[in-house]
């Protein structure tokens, strides 16, 4: 996979602090995001553990993808990283040290809006440093049944996502967004995680969504939304783009490609990232 140069890298111009409840664990965690040096990338540090292990936000660190993306290094892990990582990548932050004192990133309001607003408030600093942007030459895709996620050769990075639910309030939705750090905060970051009311008890019986509530997710019954209004008419489809951005940014740099997904999942997102990483190394 050939590369084209990008002239600078960015980190934060200050420190961000935020705390909240994790979606699946239900536990409160404190996060501090600090500037990092050129080339360090985005990475987590478990400051609550004795050796304060570093967990890189990279494809090779993914350990599981059940209703969220989890990263692992040795015995240390951090879960539900996708919204925070999407906020950093969508805001153009290449290098960041993310200190966390628990095993799950707080869900906050279920979107990346609070993270994106905090990044905009502290600002970014740039350092002249060459970054190679991979150029995709042929389509790459993964599928499972009628669900798929693909990367298609394109002159710029674009994300398109489709979902299809029998629930009338959601139905068939699509959204497409060209990667742009100046529009991410308004068009993608505010889209909240969503769920079906009929699945809540089952998921909790599986030890999941212990921290989920109507304050951090939009929840749909077979007829309507329990907690309207929506932030966008197609908020669920936009949220899936948020998840896809958060998962694919584990590549470090997005290839110039059109990423097209339909009814996909964190599992398929990561599988595509793994295939792309192989091509980027070849």
Short mmCIF file of C-alpha atoms in Angstrom, two decimals:
data_model
loop_
_atom_site.label_atom_id
_atom_site.label_comp_id
_atom_site.label_asym_id
_atom_site.label_seq_id
_atom_site.Cartn_x
_atom_site.Cartn_y
_atom_site.Cartn_z
CA UNK A 1 0.00 0.00 0.00
CA UNK A 2 1.72 3.25 -1.13
CA UNK A 3 1.80 6.35 1.07
CA UNK A 4 1.54 10.09 0.57
CA UNK A 5 3.10 12.54 3.05
CA UNK A 6 1.21 14.67 5.54
CA UNK A 7 3.20 17.60 6.86
CA UNK A 8 2.43 17.84 10.58
CA UNK A 9 1.26 15.97 13.67
CA UNK A 10 -0.93 17.36 16.44
CA UNK A 11 -1.28 16.87 20.16
CA UNK A 12 -3.29 18.68 22.83
CA UNK A 13 -2.28 22.17 23.89
CA UNK A 14 -3.41 21.45 27.46
CA UNK A 15 -4.80 18.80 29.79
CA UNK A 16 -8.36 17.47 29.84
CA UNK A 17 -9.99 15.90 32.91
CA UNK A 18 -13.31 14.08 32.99
CA UNK A 19 -15.02 11.48 35.16
CA UNK A 20 -18.11 9.37 34.80
CA UNK A 21 -19.67 5.92 34.86
CA UNK A 22 -18.65 3.09 32.54
CA UNK A 23 -21.40 1.63 30.34
CA UNK A 24 -20.77 -2.03 31.09
CA UNK A 25 -19.01 -2.03 34.48
CA UNK A 26 -21.18 0.63 36.09
CA UNK A 27 -18.02 1.83 37.86
CA UNK A 28 -16.85 5.44 38.04
CA UNK A 29 -13.51 6.31 36.48
CA UNK A 30 -11.40 9.44 36.21
CA UNK A 31 -9.66 10.27 32.93
CA UNK A 32 -6.88 12.77 32.27
CA UNK A 33 -5.74 13.36 28.69
CA UNK A 34 -2.33 14.98 28.34
CA UNK A 35 -0.12 16.07 25.45
CA UNK A 36 2.19 13.42 24.03
CA UNK A 37 5.32 13.65 21.94
CA UNK A 38 5.46 13.30 18.17
CA UNK A 39 5.25 9.69 17.12
CA UNK A 40 3.91 8.39 20.44
CA UNK A 41 0.40 8.05 19.08
CA UNK A 42 -2.66 7.70 21.28
CA UNK A 43 -2.27 5.43 24.31
CA UNK A 44 -3.82 4.67 27.68
CA UNK A 45 -2.06 4.45 31.06
CA UNK A 46 -3.73 2.54 33.91
CA UNK A 47 -2.62 4.82 36.75
CA UNK A 48 -4.52 2.73 39.32
CA UNK A 49 -2.24 -0.27 38.77
CA UNK A 50 1.15 -0.61 40.53
CA UNK A 51 3.34 -0.41 37.42
CA UNK A 52 1.07 2.07 35.61
CA UNK A 53 1.14 -0.03 32.42
CA UNK A 54 0.77 1.60 29.03
CA UNK A 55 -1.86 0.24 26.64
CA UNK A 56 -1.41 1.42 23.04
CA UNK A 57 -4.51 2.38 21.07
CA UNK A 58 -3.58 0.13 18.18
CA UNK A 59 -5.13 -2.75 16.29
CA UNK A 60 -2.82 -5.32 17.83
CA UNK A 61 -3.99 -4.43 21.35
CA UNK A 62 -7.67 -5.29 20.77
CA UNK A 63 -8.72 -8.12 23.10
CA UNK A 64 -12.51 -8.22 22.70
CA UNK A 65 -15.33 -6.50 20.82
CA UNK A 66 -18.58 -7.44 22.58
CA UNK A 67 -20.76 -4.30 22.46
CA UNK A 68 -17.62 -2.16 22.82
CA UNK A 69 -13.93 -2.28 21.98
CA UNK A 70 -11.43 -3.36 24.62
CA UNK A 71 -7.66 -2.93 24.50
CA UNK A 72 -5.15 -4.99 26.43
CA UNK A 73 -1.43 -5.03 27.23
CA UNK A 74 -0.26 -7.86 29.44
CA UNK A 75 -2.69 -8.16 32.35
CA UNK A 76 -3.96 -4.57 31.97
CA UNK A 77 -7.00 -3.66 29.91
CA UNK A 78 -9.30 -0.75 29.18
CA UNK A 79 -12.79 -1.08 27.77
CA UNK A 80 -15.24 1.02 25.74
CA UNK A 81 -12.48 3.14 24.23
CA UNK A 82 -14.19 3.91 20.93
CA UNK A 83 -15.97 7.22 21.68
CA UNK A 84 -12.95 8.86 23.30
CA UNK A 85 -10.60 7.66 20.56
CA UNK A 86 -13.06 8.85 17.91
CA UNK A 87 -13.11 12.29 19.54
CA UNK A 88 -9.31 12.50 19.44
CA UNK A 89 -9.01 11.21 15.88
CA UNK A 90 -12.01 13.18 14.64
CA UNK A 91 -10.57 16.34 16.17
CA UNK A 92 -7.17 15.72 14.58
CA UNK A 93 -5.21 14.75 17.71
CA UNK A 94 -2.52 12.28 16.62
CA UNK A 95 -0.64 11.96 19.92
CA UNK A 96 -2.22 11.80 23.38
CA UNK A 97 -1.51 10.21 26.76
CA UNK A 98 -4.80 9.04 28.31
CA UNK A 99 -4.50 8.34 32.04
CA UNK A 100 -7.37 6.34 33.56
CA UNK A 101 -7.87 4.94 37.06
CA UNK A 102 -10.19 2.04 36.18
CA UNK A 103 -10.81 -0.54 33.47
CA UNK A 104 -13.51 1.29 31.49
CA UNK A 105 -13.73 4.73 29.89
CA UNK A 106 -16.74 6.71 31.17
CA UNK A 107 -19.70 6.81 28.80
CA UNK A 108 -20.64 10.41 29.74
CA UNK A 109 -23.77 11.29 27.71
CA UNK A 110 -23.36 8.32 25.36
CA UNK A 111 -21.71 10.34 22.60
CA UNK A 112 -18.32 11.95 21.97
CA UNK A 113 -19.64 15.51 22.31
CA UNK A 114 -18.21 16.21 25.77
CA UNK A 115 -14.80 14.89 24.72
CA UNK A 116 -14.83 16.90 21.48
CA UNK A 117 -15.86 20.09 23.27
CA UNK A 118 -13.06 19.63 25.82
CA UNK A 119 -10.52 19.11 23.03
CA UNK A 120 -11.71 22.25 21.27
CA UNK A 121 -11.46 24.21 24.53
CA UNK A 122 -7.82 23.33 25.24
CA UNK A 123 -6.89 23.42 21.56
CA UNK A 124 -4.20 21.59 19.63
CA UNK A 125 -0.53 22.22 19.07
CA UNK A 126 1.18 21.13 15.87
CA UNK A 127 4.71 19.97 15.22
CA UNK A 128 6.19 19.69 11.74
CA UNK A 129 6.63 15.96 11.33
CA UNK A 130 6.06 13.72 8.34
CA UNK A 131 3.07 11.40 8.59
CA UNK A 132 2.53 8.95 5.76
CA UNK A 133 -1.12 8.60 4.71
CA UNK A 134 -1.71 5.15 3.18
CA UNK A 135 -3.29 5.06 -0.28
CA UNK A 136 -5.63 2.11 -0.81
CA UNK A 137 -5.26 0.53 -4.26
CA UNK A 138 -7.93 -2.18 -4.14
CA UNK A 139 -11.11 -2.88 -2.17
CA UNK A 140 -10.85 -4.65 1.17
CA UNK A 141 -13.88 -5.98 3.00
CA UNK A 142 -15.21 -8.37 5.61
CA UNK A 143 -18.71 -9.75 5.81
CA UNK A 144 -20.84 -11.92 8.07
CA UNK A 145 -24.23 -12.91 6.69
CA UNK A 146 -25.78 -9.75 5.26
CA UNK A 147 -23.55 -7.45 7.34
CA UNK A 148 -20.29 -6.04 6.04
CA UNK A 149 -17.71 -3.32 6.29
CA UNK A 150 -15.50 -2.35 3.36
CA UNK A 151 -12.71 0.01 2.42
CA UNK A 152 -12.78 1.26 -1.17
CA UNK A 153 -10.08 3.24 -2.99
CA UNK A 154 -10.97 6.95 -2.88
CA UNK A 155 -9.23 10.32 -3.20
CA UNK A 156 -10.22 11.29 0.37
CA UNK A 157 -11.29 9.60 3.60
CA UNK A 158 -15.04 9.13 3.89
CA UNK A 159 -17.31 7.10 6.17
CA UNK A 160 -20.75 5.81 5.13
CA UNK A 161 -22.94 3.67 7.37
CA UNK A 162 -26.30 1.97 6.96
CA UNK A 163 -28.44 0.26 9.60
CA UNK A 164 -31.75 -1.59 9.31
CA UNK A 165 -34.01 -2.39 12.28
CA UNK A 166 -37.50 -3.87 12.33
CA UNK A 167 -38.29 -1.34 15.05
CA UNK A 168 -40.25 1.36 13.22
CA UNK A 169 -38.70 4.27 15.12
CA UNK A 170 -35.26 3.33 13.76
CA UNK A 171 -35.97 1.51 10.50
CA UNK A 172 -33.49 1.87 7.63
CA UNK A 173 -31.04 4.76 8.04
CA UNK A 174 -27.89 5.92 6.27
CA UNK A 175 -25.38 8.64 6.84
CA UNK A 176 -22.21 9.65 5.02
CA UNK A 177 -19.48 11.95 6.30
CA UNK A 178 -16.22 13.09 4.76
CA UNK A 179 -13.44 13.05 7.36
CA UNK A 180 -12.93 16.68 8.36
CA UNK A 181 -11.71 17.87 11.76
CA UNK A 182 -13.74 21.07 11.40
CA UNK A 183 -17.11 19.28 11.03
CA UNK A 184 -16.68 16.27 13.32
CA UNK A 185 -17.79 18.11 16.49
CA UNK A 186 -21.09 19.22 14.93
CA UNK A 187 -22.00 16.31 12.65
CA UNK A 188 -20.73 13.10 14.32
CA UNK A 189 -19.59 13.68 17.91
CA UNK A 190 -23.08 14.45 19.39
CA UNK A 191 -24.67 11.18 18.17
CA UNK A 192 -25.46 9.02 21.21
CA UNK A 193 -25.32 5.27 21.70
CA UNK A 194 -28.70 3.63 21.27
CA UNK A 195 -30.42 0.45 22.36
CA UNK A 196 -33.66 -1.49 22.26
CA UNK A 197 -35.78 -1.61 25.42
CA UNK A 198 -36.59 -5.26 24.69
CA UNK A 199 -32.91 -6.24 25.02
CA UNK A 200 -32.06 -4.46 28.28
CA UNK A 201 -32.84 -7.27 30.73
CA UNK A 202 -31.02 -9.88 28.66
CA UNK A 203 -27.90 -7.73 28.34
CA UNK A 204 -27.86 -7.05 32.08
CA UNK A 205 -28.22 -10.77 32.76
CA UNK A 206 -25.01 -11.20 30.73
CA UNK A 207 -23.16 -8.74 32.96
CA UNK A 208 -23.36 -5.93 30.39
CA UNK A 209 -24.69 -2.32 30.41
CA UNK A 210 -24.63 -2.08 34.22
CA UNK A 211 -24.02 1.66 33.85
CA UNK A 212 -26.52 2.26 31.06
CA UNK A 213 -29.41 4.67 31.66
CA UNK A 214 -31.69 7.12 29.88
CA UNK A 215 -29.07 9.75 30.74
CA UNK A 216 -26.36 8.16 28.60
CA UNK A 217 -28.22 6.36 25.82
CA UNK A 218 -31.28 6.76 23.64
CA UNK A 219 -33.60 3.79 24.10
CA UNK A 220 -36.24 2.61 21.67
CA UNK A 221 -39.41 0.57 22.26
CA UNK A 222 -41.10 -1.21 19.34
CA UNK A 223 -43.15 1.96 18.78
CA UNK A 224 -41.09 4.99 19.80
CA UNK A 225 -38.14 6.49 21.65
CA UNK A 226 -38.36 6.49 25.45
CA UNK A 227 -36.28 9.66 25.80
CA UNK A 228 -36.74 12.01 22.87
CA UNK A 229 -35.91 14.33 21.25
CA UNK A 230 -33.19 12.96 19.02
CA UNK A 231 -30.24 15.20 18.19
CA UNK A 232 -30.48 14.17 14.53
CA UNK A 233 -33.24 12.42 12.58
CA UNK A 234 -30.73 9.65 11.83
CA UNK A 235 -28.83 9.80 15.13
CA UNK A 236 -28.33 6.00 15.33
CA UNK A 237 -26.66 5.85 11.90
CA UNK A 238 -24.41 8.77 12.83
CA UNK A 239 -23.49 7.03 16.07
CA UNK A 240 -22.41 3.98 14.10
CA UNK A 241 -20.05 6.24 12.14
CA UNK A 242 -18.70 7.48 15.49
CA UNK A 243 -18.02 3.88 16.50
CA UNK A 244 -16.41 3.12 13.14
CA UNK A 245 -14.12 6.15 13.39
CA UNK A 246 -13.12 5.10 16.92
CA UNK A 247 -12.32 1.56 15.84
CA UNK A 248 -10.50 2.37 12.60
CA UNK A 249 -8.37 5.06 14.22
CA UNK A 250 -6.58 2.13 15.89
CA UNK A 251 -4.66 2.07 12.60
CA UNK A 252 -2.98 5.31 13.74
CA UNK A 253 -3.62 7.10 10.46
CA UNK A 254 -6.73 6.68 8.32
CA UNK A 255 -5.97 5.51 4.79
CA UNK A 256 -7.43 7.57 1.97
CA UNK A 257 -10.44 5.33 1.45
CA UNK A 258 -14.22 5.29 1.47
CA UNK A 259 -15.26 3.14 4.44
CA UNK A 260 -18.69 1.65 3.80
CA UNK A 261 -20.51 -0.36 6.46
CA UNK A 262 -23.92 -2.00 6.70
CA UNK A 263 -25.37 -3.44 9.91
CA UNK A 264 -21.81 -4.03 11.10
CA UNK A 265 -20.32 -4.30 14.59
CA UNK A 266 -17.15 -3.57 16.56
CA UNK A 267 -16.07 -7.10 15.65
CA UNK A 268 -16.27 -6.44 11.89
CA UNK A 269 -14.77 -2.94 12.25
CA UNK A 270 -11.71 -4.41 13.95
CA UNK A 271 -11.44 -7.27 11.46
CA UNK A 272 -11.30 -4.69 8.64
CA UNK A 273 -8.67 -2.72 10.55
CA UNK A 274 -6.61 -5.89 10.93
CA UNK A 275 -6.73 -6.54 7.17
CA UNK A 276 -5.82 -2.93 6.39
CA UNK A 277 -2.93 -3.03 8.83
CA UNK A 278 -1.56 -6.09 7.05
CA UNK A 279 -1.74 -4.26 3.71
CA UNK A 280 -0.15 -1.13 5.20
CA UNK A 281 2.82 -3.21 6.32
CA UNK A 282 3.22 -4.99 2.98
#
